[in-house]
Every structure is written in C-alpha cells, then in structure tokens.
Short mmCIF file of C-alpha atoms in Angstrom, two decimals:
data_model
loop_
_atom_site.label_atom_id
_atom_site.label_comp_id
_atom_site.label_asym_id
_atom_site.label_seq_id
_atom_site.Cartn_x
_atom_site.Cartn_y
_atom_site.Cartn_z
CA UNK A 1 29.44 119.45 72.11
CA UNK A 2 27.87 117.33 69.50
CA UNK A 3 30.23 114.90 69.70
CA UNK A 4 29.69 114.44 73.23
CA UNK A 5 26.08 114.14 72.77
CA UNK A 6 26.98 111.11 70.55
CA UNK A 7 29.16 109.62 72.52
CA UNK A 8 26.59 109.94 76.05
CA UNK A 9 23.64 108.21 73.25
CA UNK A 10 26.39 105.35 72.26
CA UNK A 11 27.12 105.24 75.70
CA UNK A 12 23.60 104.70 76.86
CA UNK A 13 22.07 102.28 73.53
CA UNK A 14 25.09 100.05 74.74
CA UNK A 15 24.17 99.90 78.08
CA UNK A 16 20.48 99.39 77.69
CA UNK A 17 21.27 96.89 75.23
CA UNK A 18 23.62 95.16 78.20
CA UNK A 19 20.83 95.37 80.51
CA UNK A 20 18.24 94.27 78.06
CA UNK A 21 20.51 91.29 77.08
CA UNK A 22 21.18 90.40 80.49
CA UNK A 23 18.01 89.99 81.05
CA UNK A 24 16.93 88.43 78.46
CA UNK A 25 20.12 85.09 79.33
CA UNK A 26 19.75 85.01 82.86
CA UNK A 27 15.32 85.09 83.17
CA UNK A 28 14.52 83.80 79.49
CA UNK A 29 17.18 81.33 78.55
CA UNK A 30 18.92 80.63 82.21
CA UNK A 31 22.36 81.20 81.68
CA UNK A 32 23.79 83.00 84.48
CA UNK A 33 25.89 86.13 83.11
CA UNK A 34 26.40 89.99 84.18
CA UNK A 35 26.22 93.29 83.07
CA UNK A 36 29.92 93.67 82.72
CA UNK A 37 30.72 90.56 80.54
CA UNK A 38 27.50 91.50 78.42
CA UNK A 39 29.07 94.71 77.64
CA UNK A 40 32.15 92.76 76.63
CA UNK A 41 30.80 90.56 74.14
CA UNK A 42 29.40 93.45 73.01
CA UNK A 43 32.46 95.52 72.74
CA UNK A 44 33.85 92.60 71.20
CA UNK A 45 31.16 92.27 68.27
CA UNK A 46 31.70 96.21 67.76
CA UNK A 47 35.67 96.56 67.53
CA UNK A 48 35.62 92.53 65.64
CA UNK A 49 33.10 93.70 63.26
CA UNK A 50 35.22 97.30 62.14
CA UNK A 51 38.28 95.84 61.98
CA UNK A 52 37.29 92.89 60.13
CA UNK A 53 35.62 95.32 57.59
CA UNK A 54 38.32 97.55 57.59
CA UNK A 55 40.46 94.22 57.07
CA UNK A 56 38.49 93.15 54.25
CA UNK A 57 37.89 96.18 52.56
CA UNK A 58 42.05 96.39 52.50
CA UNK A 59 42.45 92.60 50.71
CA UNK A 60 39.52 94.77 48.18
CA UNK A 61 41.88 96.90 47.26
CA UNK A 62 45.09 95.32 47.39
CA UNK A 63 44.35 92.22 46.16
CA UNK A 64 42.06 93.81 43.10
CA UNK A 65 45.48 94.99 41.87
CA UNK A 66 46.77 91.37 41.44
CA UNK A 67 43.19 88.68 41.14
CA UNK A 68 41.25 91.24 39.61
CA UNK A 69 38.61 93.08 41.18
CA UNK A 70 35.71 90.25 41.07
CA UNK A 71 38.05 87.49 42.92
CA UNK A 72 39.24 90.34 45.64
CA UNK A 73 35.36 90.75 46.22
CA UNK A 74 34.56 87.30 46.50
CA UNK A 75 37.61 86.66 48.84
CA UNK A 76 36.97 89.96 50.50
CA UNK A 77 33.44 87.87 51.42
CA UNK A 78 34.91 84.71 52.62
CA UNK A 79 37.12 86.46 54.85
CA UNK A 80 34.40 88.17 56.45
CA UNK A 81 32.69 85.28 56.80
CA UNK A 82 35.56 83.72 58.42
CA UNK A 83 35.75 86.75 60.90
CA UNK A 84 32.07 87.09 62.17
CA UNK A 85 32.30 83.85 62.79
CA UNK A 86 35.25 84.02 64.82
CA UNK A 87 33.53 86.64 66.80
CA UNK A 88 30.37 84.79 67.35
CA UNK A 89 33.07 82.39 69.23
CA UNK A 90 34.56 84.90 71.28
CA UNK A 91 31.14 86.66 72.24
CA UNK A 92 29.89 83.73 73.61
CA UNK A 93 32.85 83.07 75.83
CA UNK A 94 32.57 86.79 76.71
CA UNK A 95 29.22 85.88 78.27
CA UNK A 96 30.59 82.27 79.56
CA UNK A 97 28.56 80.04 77.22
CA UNK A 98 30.21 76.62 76.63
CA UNK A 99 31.54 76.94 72.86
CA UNK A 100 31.17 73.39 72.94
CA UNK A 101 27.33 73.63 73.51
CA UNK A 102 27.35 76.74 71.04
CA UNK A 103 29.07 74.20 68.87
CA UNK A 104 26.79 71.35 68.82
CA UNK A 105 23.77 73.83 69.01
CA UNK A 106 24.87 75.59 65.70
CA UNK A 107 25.87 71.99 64.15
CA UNK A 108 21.86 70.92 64.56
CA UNK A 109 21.13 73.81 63.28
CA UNK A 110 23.75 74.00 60.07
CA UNK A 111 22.69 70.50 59.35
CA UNK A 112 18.74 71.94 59.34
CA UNK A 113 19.85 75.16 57.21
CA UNK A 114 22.25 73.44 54.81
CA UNK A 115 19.31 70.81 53.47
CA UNK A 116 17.13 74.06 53.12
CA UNK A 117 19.47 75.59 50.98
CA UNK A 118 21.69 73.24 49.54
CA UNK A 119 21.76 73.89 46.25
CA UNK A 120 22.59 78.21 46.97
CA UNK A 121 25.40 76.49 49.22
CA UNK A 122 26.59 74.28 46.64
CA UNK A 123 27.07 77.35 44.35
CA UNK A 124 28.96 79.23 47.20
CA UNK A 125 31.35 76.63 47.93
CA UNK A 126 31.45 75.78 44.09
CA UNK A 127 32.27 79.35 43.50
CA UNK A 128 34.81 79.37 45.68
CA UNK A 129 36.57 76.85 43.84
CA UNK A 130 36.23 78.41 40.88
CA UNK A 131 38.53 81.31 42.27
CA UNK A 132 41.01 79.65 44.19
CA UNK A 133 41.77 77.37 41.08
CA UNK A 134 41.24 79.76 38.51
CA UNK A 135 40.43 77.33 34.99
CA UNK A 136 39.83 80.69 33.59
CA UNK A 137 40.08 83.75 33.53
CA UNK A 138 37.52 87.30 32.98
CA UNK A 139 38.17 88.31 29.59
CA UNK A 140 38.81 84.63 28.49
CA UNK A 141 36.68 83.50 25.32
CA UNK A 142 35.44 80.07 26.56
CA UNK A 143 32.83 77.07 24.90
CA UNK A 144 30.69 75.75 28.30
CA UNK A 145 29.57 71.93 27.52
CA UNK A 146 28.30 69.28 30.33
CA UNK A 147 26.35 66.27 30.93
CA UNK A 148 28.62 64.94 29.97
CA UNK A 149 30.69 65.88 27.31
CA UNK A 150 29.21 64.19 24.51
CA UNK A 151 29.84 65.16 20.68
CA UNK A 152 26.49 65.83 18.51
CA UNK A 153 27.10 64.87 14.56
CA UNK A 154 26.12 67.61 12.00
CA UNK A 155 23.04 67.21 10.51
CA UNK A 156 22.43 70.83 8.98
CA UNK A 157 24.44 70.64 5.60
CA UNK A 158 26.34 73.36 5.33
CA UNK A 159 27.19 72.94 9.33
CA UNK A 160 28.69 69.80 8.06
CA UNK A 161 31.04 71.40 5.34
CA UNK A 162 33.47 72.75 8.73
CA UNK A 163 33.15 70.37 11.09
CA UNK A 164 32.66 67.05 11.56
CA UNK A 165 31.35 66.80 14.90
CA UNK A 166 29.87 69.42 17.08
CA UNK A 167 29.94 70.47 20.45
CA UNK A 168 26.62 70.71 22.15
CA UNK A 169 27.58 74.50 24.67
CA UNK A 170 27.78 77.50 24.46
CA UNK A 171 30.84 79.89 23.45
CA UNK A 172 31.15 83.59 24.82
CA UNK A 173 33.66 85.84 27.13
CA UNK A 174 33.91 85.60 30.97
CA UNK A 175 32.42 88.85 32.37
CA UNK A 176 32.02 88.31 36.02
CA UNK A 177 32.59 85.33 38.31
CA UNK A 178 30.96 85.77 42.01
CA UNK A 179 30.05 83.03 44.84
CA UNK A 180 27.12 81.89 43.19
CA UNK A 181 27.18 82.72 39.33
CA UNK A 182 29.80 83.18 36.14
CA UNK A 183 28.55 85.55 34.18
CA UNK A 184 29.20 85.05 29.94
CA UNK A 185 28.81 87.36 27.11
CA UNK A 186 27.57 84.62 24.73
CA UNK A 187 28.63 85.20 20.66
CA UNK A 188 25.22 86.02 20.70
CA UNK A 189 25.46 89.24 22.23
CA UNK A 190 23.12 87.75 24.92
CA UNK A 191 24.04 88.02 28.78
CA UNK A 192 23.96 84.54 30.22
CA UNK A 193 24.24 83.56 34.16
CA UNK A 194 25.23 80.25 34.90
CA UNK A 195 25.24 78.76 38.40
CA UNK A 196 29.24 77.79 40.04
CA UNK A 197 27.22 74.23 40.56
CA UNK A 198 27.44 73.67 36.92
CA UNK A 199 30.47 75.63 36.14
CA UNK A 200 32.91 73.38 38.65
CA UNK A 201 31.79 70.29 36.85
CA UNK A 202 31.49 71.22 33.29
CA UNK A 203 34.22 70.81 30.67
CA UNK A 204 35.47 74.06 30.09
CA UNK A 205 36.89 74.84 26.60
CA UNK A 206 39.61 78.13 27.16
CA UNK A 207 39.79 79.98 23.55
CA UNK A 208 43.07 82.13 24.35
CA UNK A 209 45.23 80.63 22.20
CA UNK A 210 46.99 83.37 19.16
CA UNK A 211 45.74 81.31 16.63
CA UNK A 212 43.99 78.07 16.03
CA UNK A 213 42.92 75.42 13.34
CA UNK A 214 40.50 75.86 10.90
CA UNK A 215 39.18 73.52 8.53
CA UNK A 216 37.26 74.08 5.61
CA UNK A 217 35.26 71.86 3.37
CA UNK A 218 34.54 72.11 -0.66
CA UNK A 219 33.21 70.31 -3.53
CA UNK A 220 35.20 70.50 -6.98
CA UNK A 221 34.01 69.15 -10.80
CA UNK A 222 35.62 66.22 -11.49
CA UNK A 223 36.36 67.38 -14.60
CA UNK A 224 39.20 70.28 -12.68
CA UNK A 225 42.48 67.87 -12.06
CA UNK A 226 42.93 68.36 -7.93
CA UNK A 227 46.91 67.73 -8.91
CA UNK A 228 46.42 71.10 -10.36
CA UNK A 229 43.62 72.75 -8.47
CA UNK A 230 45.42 71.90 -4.94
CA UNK A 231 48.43 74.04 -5.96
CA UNK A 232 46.68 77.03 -7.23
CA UNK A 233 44.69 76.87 -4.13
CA UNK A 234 47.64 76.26 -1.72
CA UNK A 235 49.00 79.48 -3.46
CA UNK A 236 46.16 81.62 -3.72
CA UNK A 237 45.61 80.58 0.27
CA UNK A 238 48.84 81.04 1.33
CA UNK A 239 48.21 85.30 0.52
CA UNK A 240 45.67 85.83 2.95
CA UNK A 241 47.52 88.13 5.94
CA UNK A 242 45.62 86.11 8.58
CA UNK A 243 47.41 82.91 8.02
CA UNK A 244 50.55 81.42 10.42
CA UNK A 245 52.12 79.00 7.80
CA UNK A 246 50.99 77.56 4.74
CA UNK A 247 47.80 75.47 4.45
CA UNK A 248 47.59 71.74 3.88
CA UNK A 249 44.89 70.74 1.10
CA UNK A 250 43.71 67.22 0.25
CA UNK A 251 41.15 65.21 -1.60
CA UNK A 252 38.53 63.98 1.31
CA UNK A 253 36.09 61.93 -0.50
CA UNK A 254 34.23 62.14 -3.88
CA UNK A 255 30.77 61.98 -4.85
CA UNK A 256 29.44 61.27 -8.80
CA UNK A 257 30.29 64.04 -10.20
CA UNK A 258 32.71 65.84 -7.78
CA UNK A 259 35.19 65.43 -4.84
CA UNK A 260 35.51 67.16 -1.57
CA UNK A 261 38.48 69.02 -0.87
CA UNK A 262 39.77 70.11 2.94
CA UNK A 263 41.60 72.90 3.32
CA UNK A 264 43.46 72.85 6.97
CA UNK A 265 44.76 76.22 7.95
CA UNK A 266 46.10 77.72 11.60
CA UNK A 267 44.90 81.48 11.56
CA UNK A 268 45.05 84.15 13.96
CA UNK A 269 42.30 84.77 16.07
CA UNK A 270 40.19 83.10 18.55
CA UNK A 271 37.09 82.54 15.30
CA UNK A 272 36.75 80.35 13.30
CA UNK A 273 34.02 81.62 10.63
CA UNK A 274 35.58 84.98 9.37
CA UNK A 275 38.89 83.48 8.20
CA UNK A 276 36.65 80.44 6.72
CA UNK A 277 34.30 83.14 4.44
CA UNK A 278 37.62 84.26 3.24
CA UNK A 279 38.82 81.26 2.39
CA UNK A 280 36.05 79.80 0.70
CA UNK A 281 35.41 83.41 -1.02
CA UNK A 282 39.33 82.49 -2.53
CA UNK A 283 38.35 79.00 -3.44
CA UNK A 284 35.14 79.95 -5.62
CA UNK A 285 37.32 83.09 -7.07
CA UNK A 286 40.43 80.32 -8.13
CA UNK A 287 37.90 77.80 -8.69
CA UNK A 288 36.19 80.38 -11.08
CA UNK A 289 39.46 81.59 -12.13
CA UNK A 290 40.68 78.02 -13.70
CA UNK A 291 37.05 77.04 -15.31
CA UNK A 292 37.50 79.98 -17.13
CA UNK A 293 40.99 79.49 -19.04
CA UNK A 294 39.71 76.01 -19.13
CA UNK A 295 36.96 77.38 -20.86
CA UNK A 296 39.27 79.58 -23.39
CA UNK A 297 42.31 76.79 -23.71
CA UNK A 298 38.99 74.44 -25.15
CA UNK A 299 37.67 77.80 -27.43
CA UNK A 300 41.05 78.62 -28.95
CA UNK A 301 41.65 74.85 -29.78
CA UNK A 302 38.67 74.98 -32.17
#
C-alpha cells in the first residue's frame, strides 16, 4: 500500500512538473514543445542521472583498488561531469531544442563563467593532470620549489657545513591530491594545501629513493696529519649500520689554522640530518680519540 502511495506522489510531482515546464517553454520562452516530450526529457534526466551515479560510484570502488582511493574519487567526478552533461544534450533534444543553439547559448555563457572563475578552473583542469600523469604518488616524500627553480646560497653557518646550495621549498609526504588541492604533511608536522595551479608547474623533487647522498662538512687542527685522520675516519665511518658502501673523505679547503674535511656517504633513508648527527658525533669521538694518544705519544716522550 505504501508503496503505491509513493509511486501515485512520483507519478503526480512528475507530471505537474511536465505541465509546469511546459508551460513555462511554450508561454515564457516560446519554444513550442508538449506534455509528452517534457516528460521524456524528464525521464531521461532521472534514469541518466542513477545510472551515471551508479556508474561512477562502481569506477569508486573498482578503480580505488588499483589508483588509490583519492584518484578513483577525482575520476569518479570527471566522469560524472562528463555524464550530466551528456544528458543536458539529450534533454534538450527530448524537448526539440536545437543543440546547436543550446551549444552556442552555453558557449556565451562558459566564456562569461570561465573569466569569473578562472583561477578555481585552472586548479580543476590542473588537477586533473596531476592524476592522469601521476609525477607522484600519496605516500611519496617530496621537496615543492617554483618560480622558478632557483638555488639560494647558505648564509646561516652551520647550514653551510652540509650543503652548499639550498633549495628555496618545502619538503613533506603527499596526503591527498583532489581537483583543486595536494595536500602535504610538511617535516614540520604542519598540514599544508597547495593549489593543482602551482603544483602542475612547479619542480617537483620525488624522495623515494632506498638511500641517498649525504655530505658532511668538518674542520680539523692542522696540527692532526689528514693522511692519517682520513683513514681512521673512513674506518670508524664505514661501522655505522646505516651506510650502503664505504664513504669517500677528502681535504676541501683550509683556513689558518685548520682544513675542512667532506665526508660523502650514500645512507639509507629518505633524511638526510639523522645519519649526518651520527656521523659528525663519530668524527668528534675519532677526532677526540687521536688528540688524545697524540697527547700521550708527546707525554711519554718526555
């Protein structure tokens, strides 16, 4: 009983809506239509709009599997998009309106909407790119830099002991990618949304790799012979678990009293300052280590 009740109240909004449309084409708007093609472009708009949802909602679920679930959404958008649109089209037939005036109706009025809101579209379609060509990927650890792509040198001292350039961005893991932002967990700890305008043109650094290069500065007395300081370091180094092969050490540049050793070593990981502390913590220890029989070799000789 109650489902005939709903279906006589379906029955009757779609009818009044037909009549009310009707109206509304042929008195308002002078476009000669009837009842019965009204309630097909209606009928149309009703079974188009299900099964494109039910349509999209299966790419969700199918696709999550394989993309991930924040592509599958964003694709799961573009095809409904795609499909209303599609619809519009074959409403508008149902009711014998010229597409081609439809056409050039809704091209004035894209041209009017898309300067409104050009820079939301240009994130969309930007966005879009971003998934179908996938530079990277959630989860990936990535450095963001643009305009564009310049190097800043170190001015901040002990900055300057690890690198010799710097790269003006900022690092963090992919969390979410949608049609208008990427989302980044920033080293920071600090949630940052960047618009797909920026993204698509930005030079995107991907830190995936299973280990990378990391170079570490250090000054040395002069008075410590590097021909024998760079082997006991190279040894001491070459413990640490972290490490992929041995380290290459070499005399950089001196100052009056001391010169600068540079210690390059591949280590596991995607950072680069925890296996650093531990190798500078095994420089000062060797360093301290060598003063100190150095110390005693120059005692027991008096």
């Amino acid at each position: 009983m109650n489902r005939l009740v709903t279906l006589f109240i379906i029955l009757f909004v779609v009818i009044g809506v037909a009549v009310g449309t009707t109206v509304i084409l042929s008195a308002v708007l002078h476009i000669p239509v009837t009842i019965t093609s009204v309630i097909n472009a209606i009928l149309i708009g009703v079974v188009g709009v299900i099964s494109i949802n039910i349509i999209s909602r299966i790419i969700k679920l199918r696709a999550g599997n394989v993309v991930g679930k924040t592509t599958a959404e964003s694709l799961s958008l573009v095809i409904q998009f795609i499909g209303y649109t599609i619809i519009v089209i074959l409403a508008l037939t149902a009711v014998h309106v010229a597409v081609t005036s439809a056409l050039i109706g809704g091209t004035v009025f894209g041209l009017v909407i898309g300067l409104a809101l050009q820079t939301p579209l240009s994130n969309v379609f930007s966005g879009i790119f971003l998934i179908l060509s996938r530079p990277f990927n959630i989860g990936d650890r990535v450095t963001l830099t643009t305009w564009q792509y310049g190097l800043l040198a170190p001015t901040y001292p002990p900055k300057f002991w690890s690198n010799d350039f710097l790269i003006p961005g900022y690092t963090g893991i992919i969390q979410d990618i949608n049609l208008m932002y990427t989302t980044i967990l920033t080293d920071e700890n600090v949630v940052m949304k960047i618009p797909n305008n920026i993204m698509i043109q930005a030079a995107i650094f991907v830190h995936n790799e299973e280990y990378r290069l990391v170079r570490t500065k250090y000054e040395i007395p002069k008075d410590l012979d590097p021909d024998y300081v760079i082997p006991k370091l190279k040894e001491k180094i070459s413990g640490l678990s972290f490490l992929v092969k041995e380290p290459e050490i070499k005399v950089l540049d001196t100052t009056l009293n001391t010169y600068v050793i540079v210690v390059d070593a591949y280590c596991k990981g995607q950072y680069e300052e925890p296996p650093r502390s531990e190798i500078i913590k095994v420089i000062m220890k060797t360093i301290k280590d060598i003063q100190s029989v150095k110390v005693n070799e120059k005692n027991s000789s008096h």
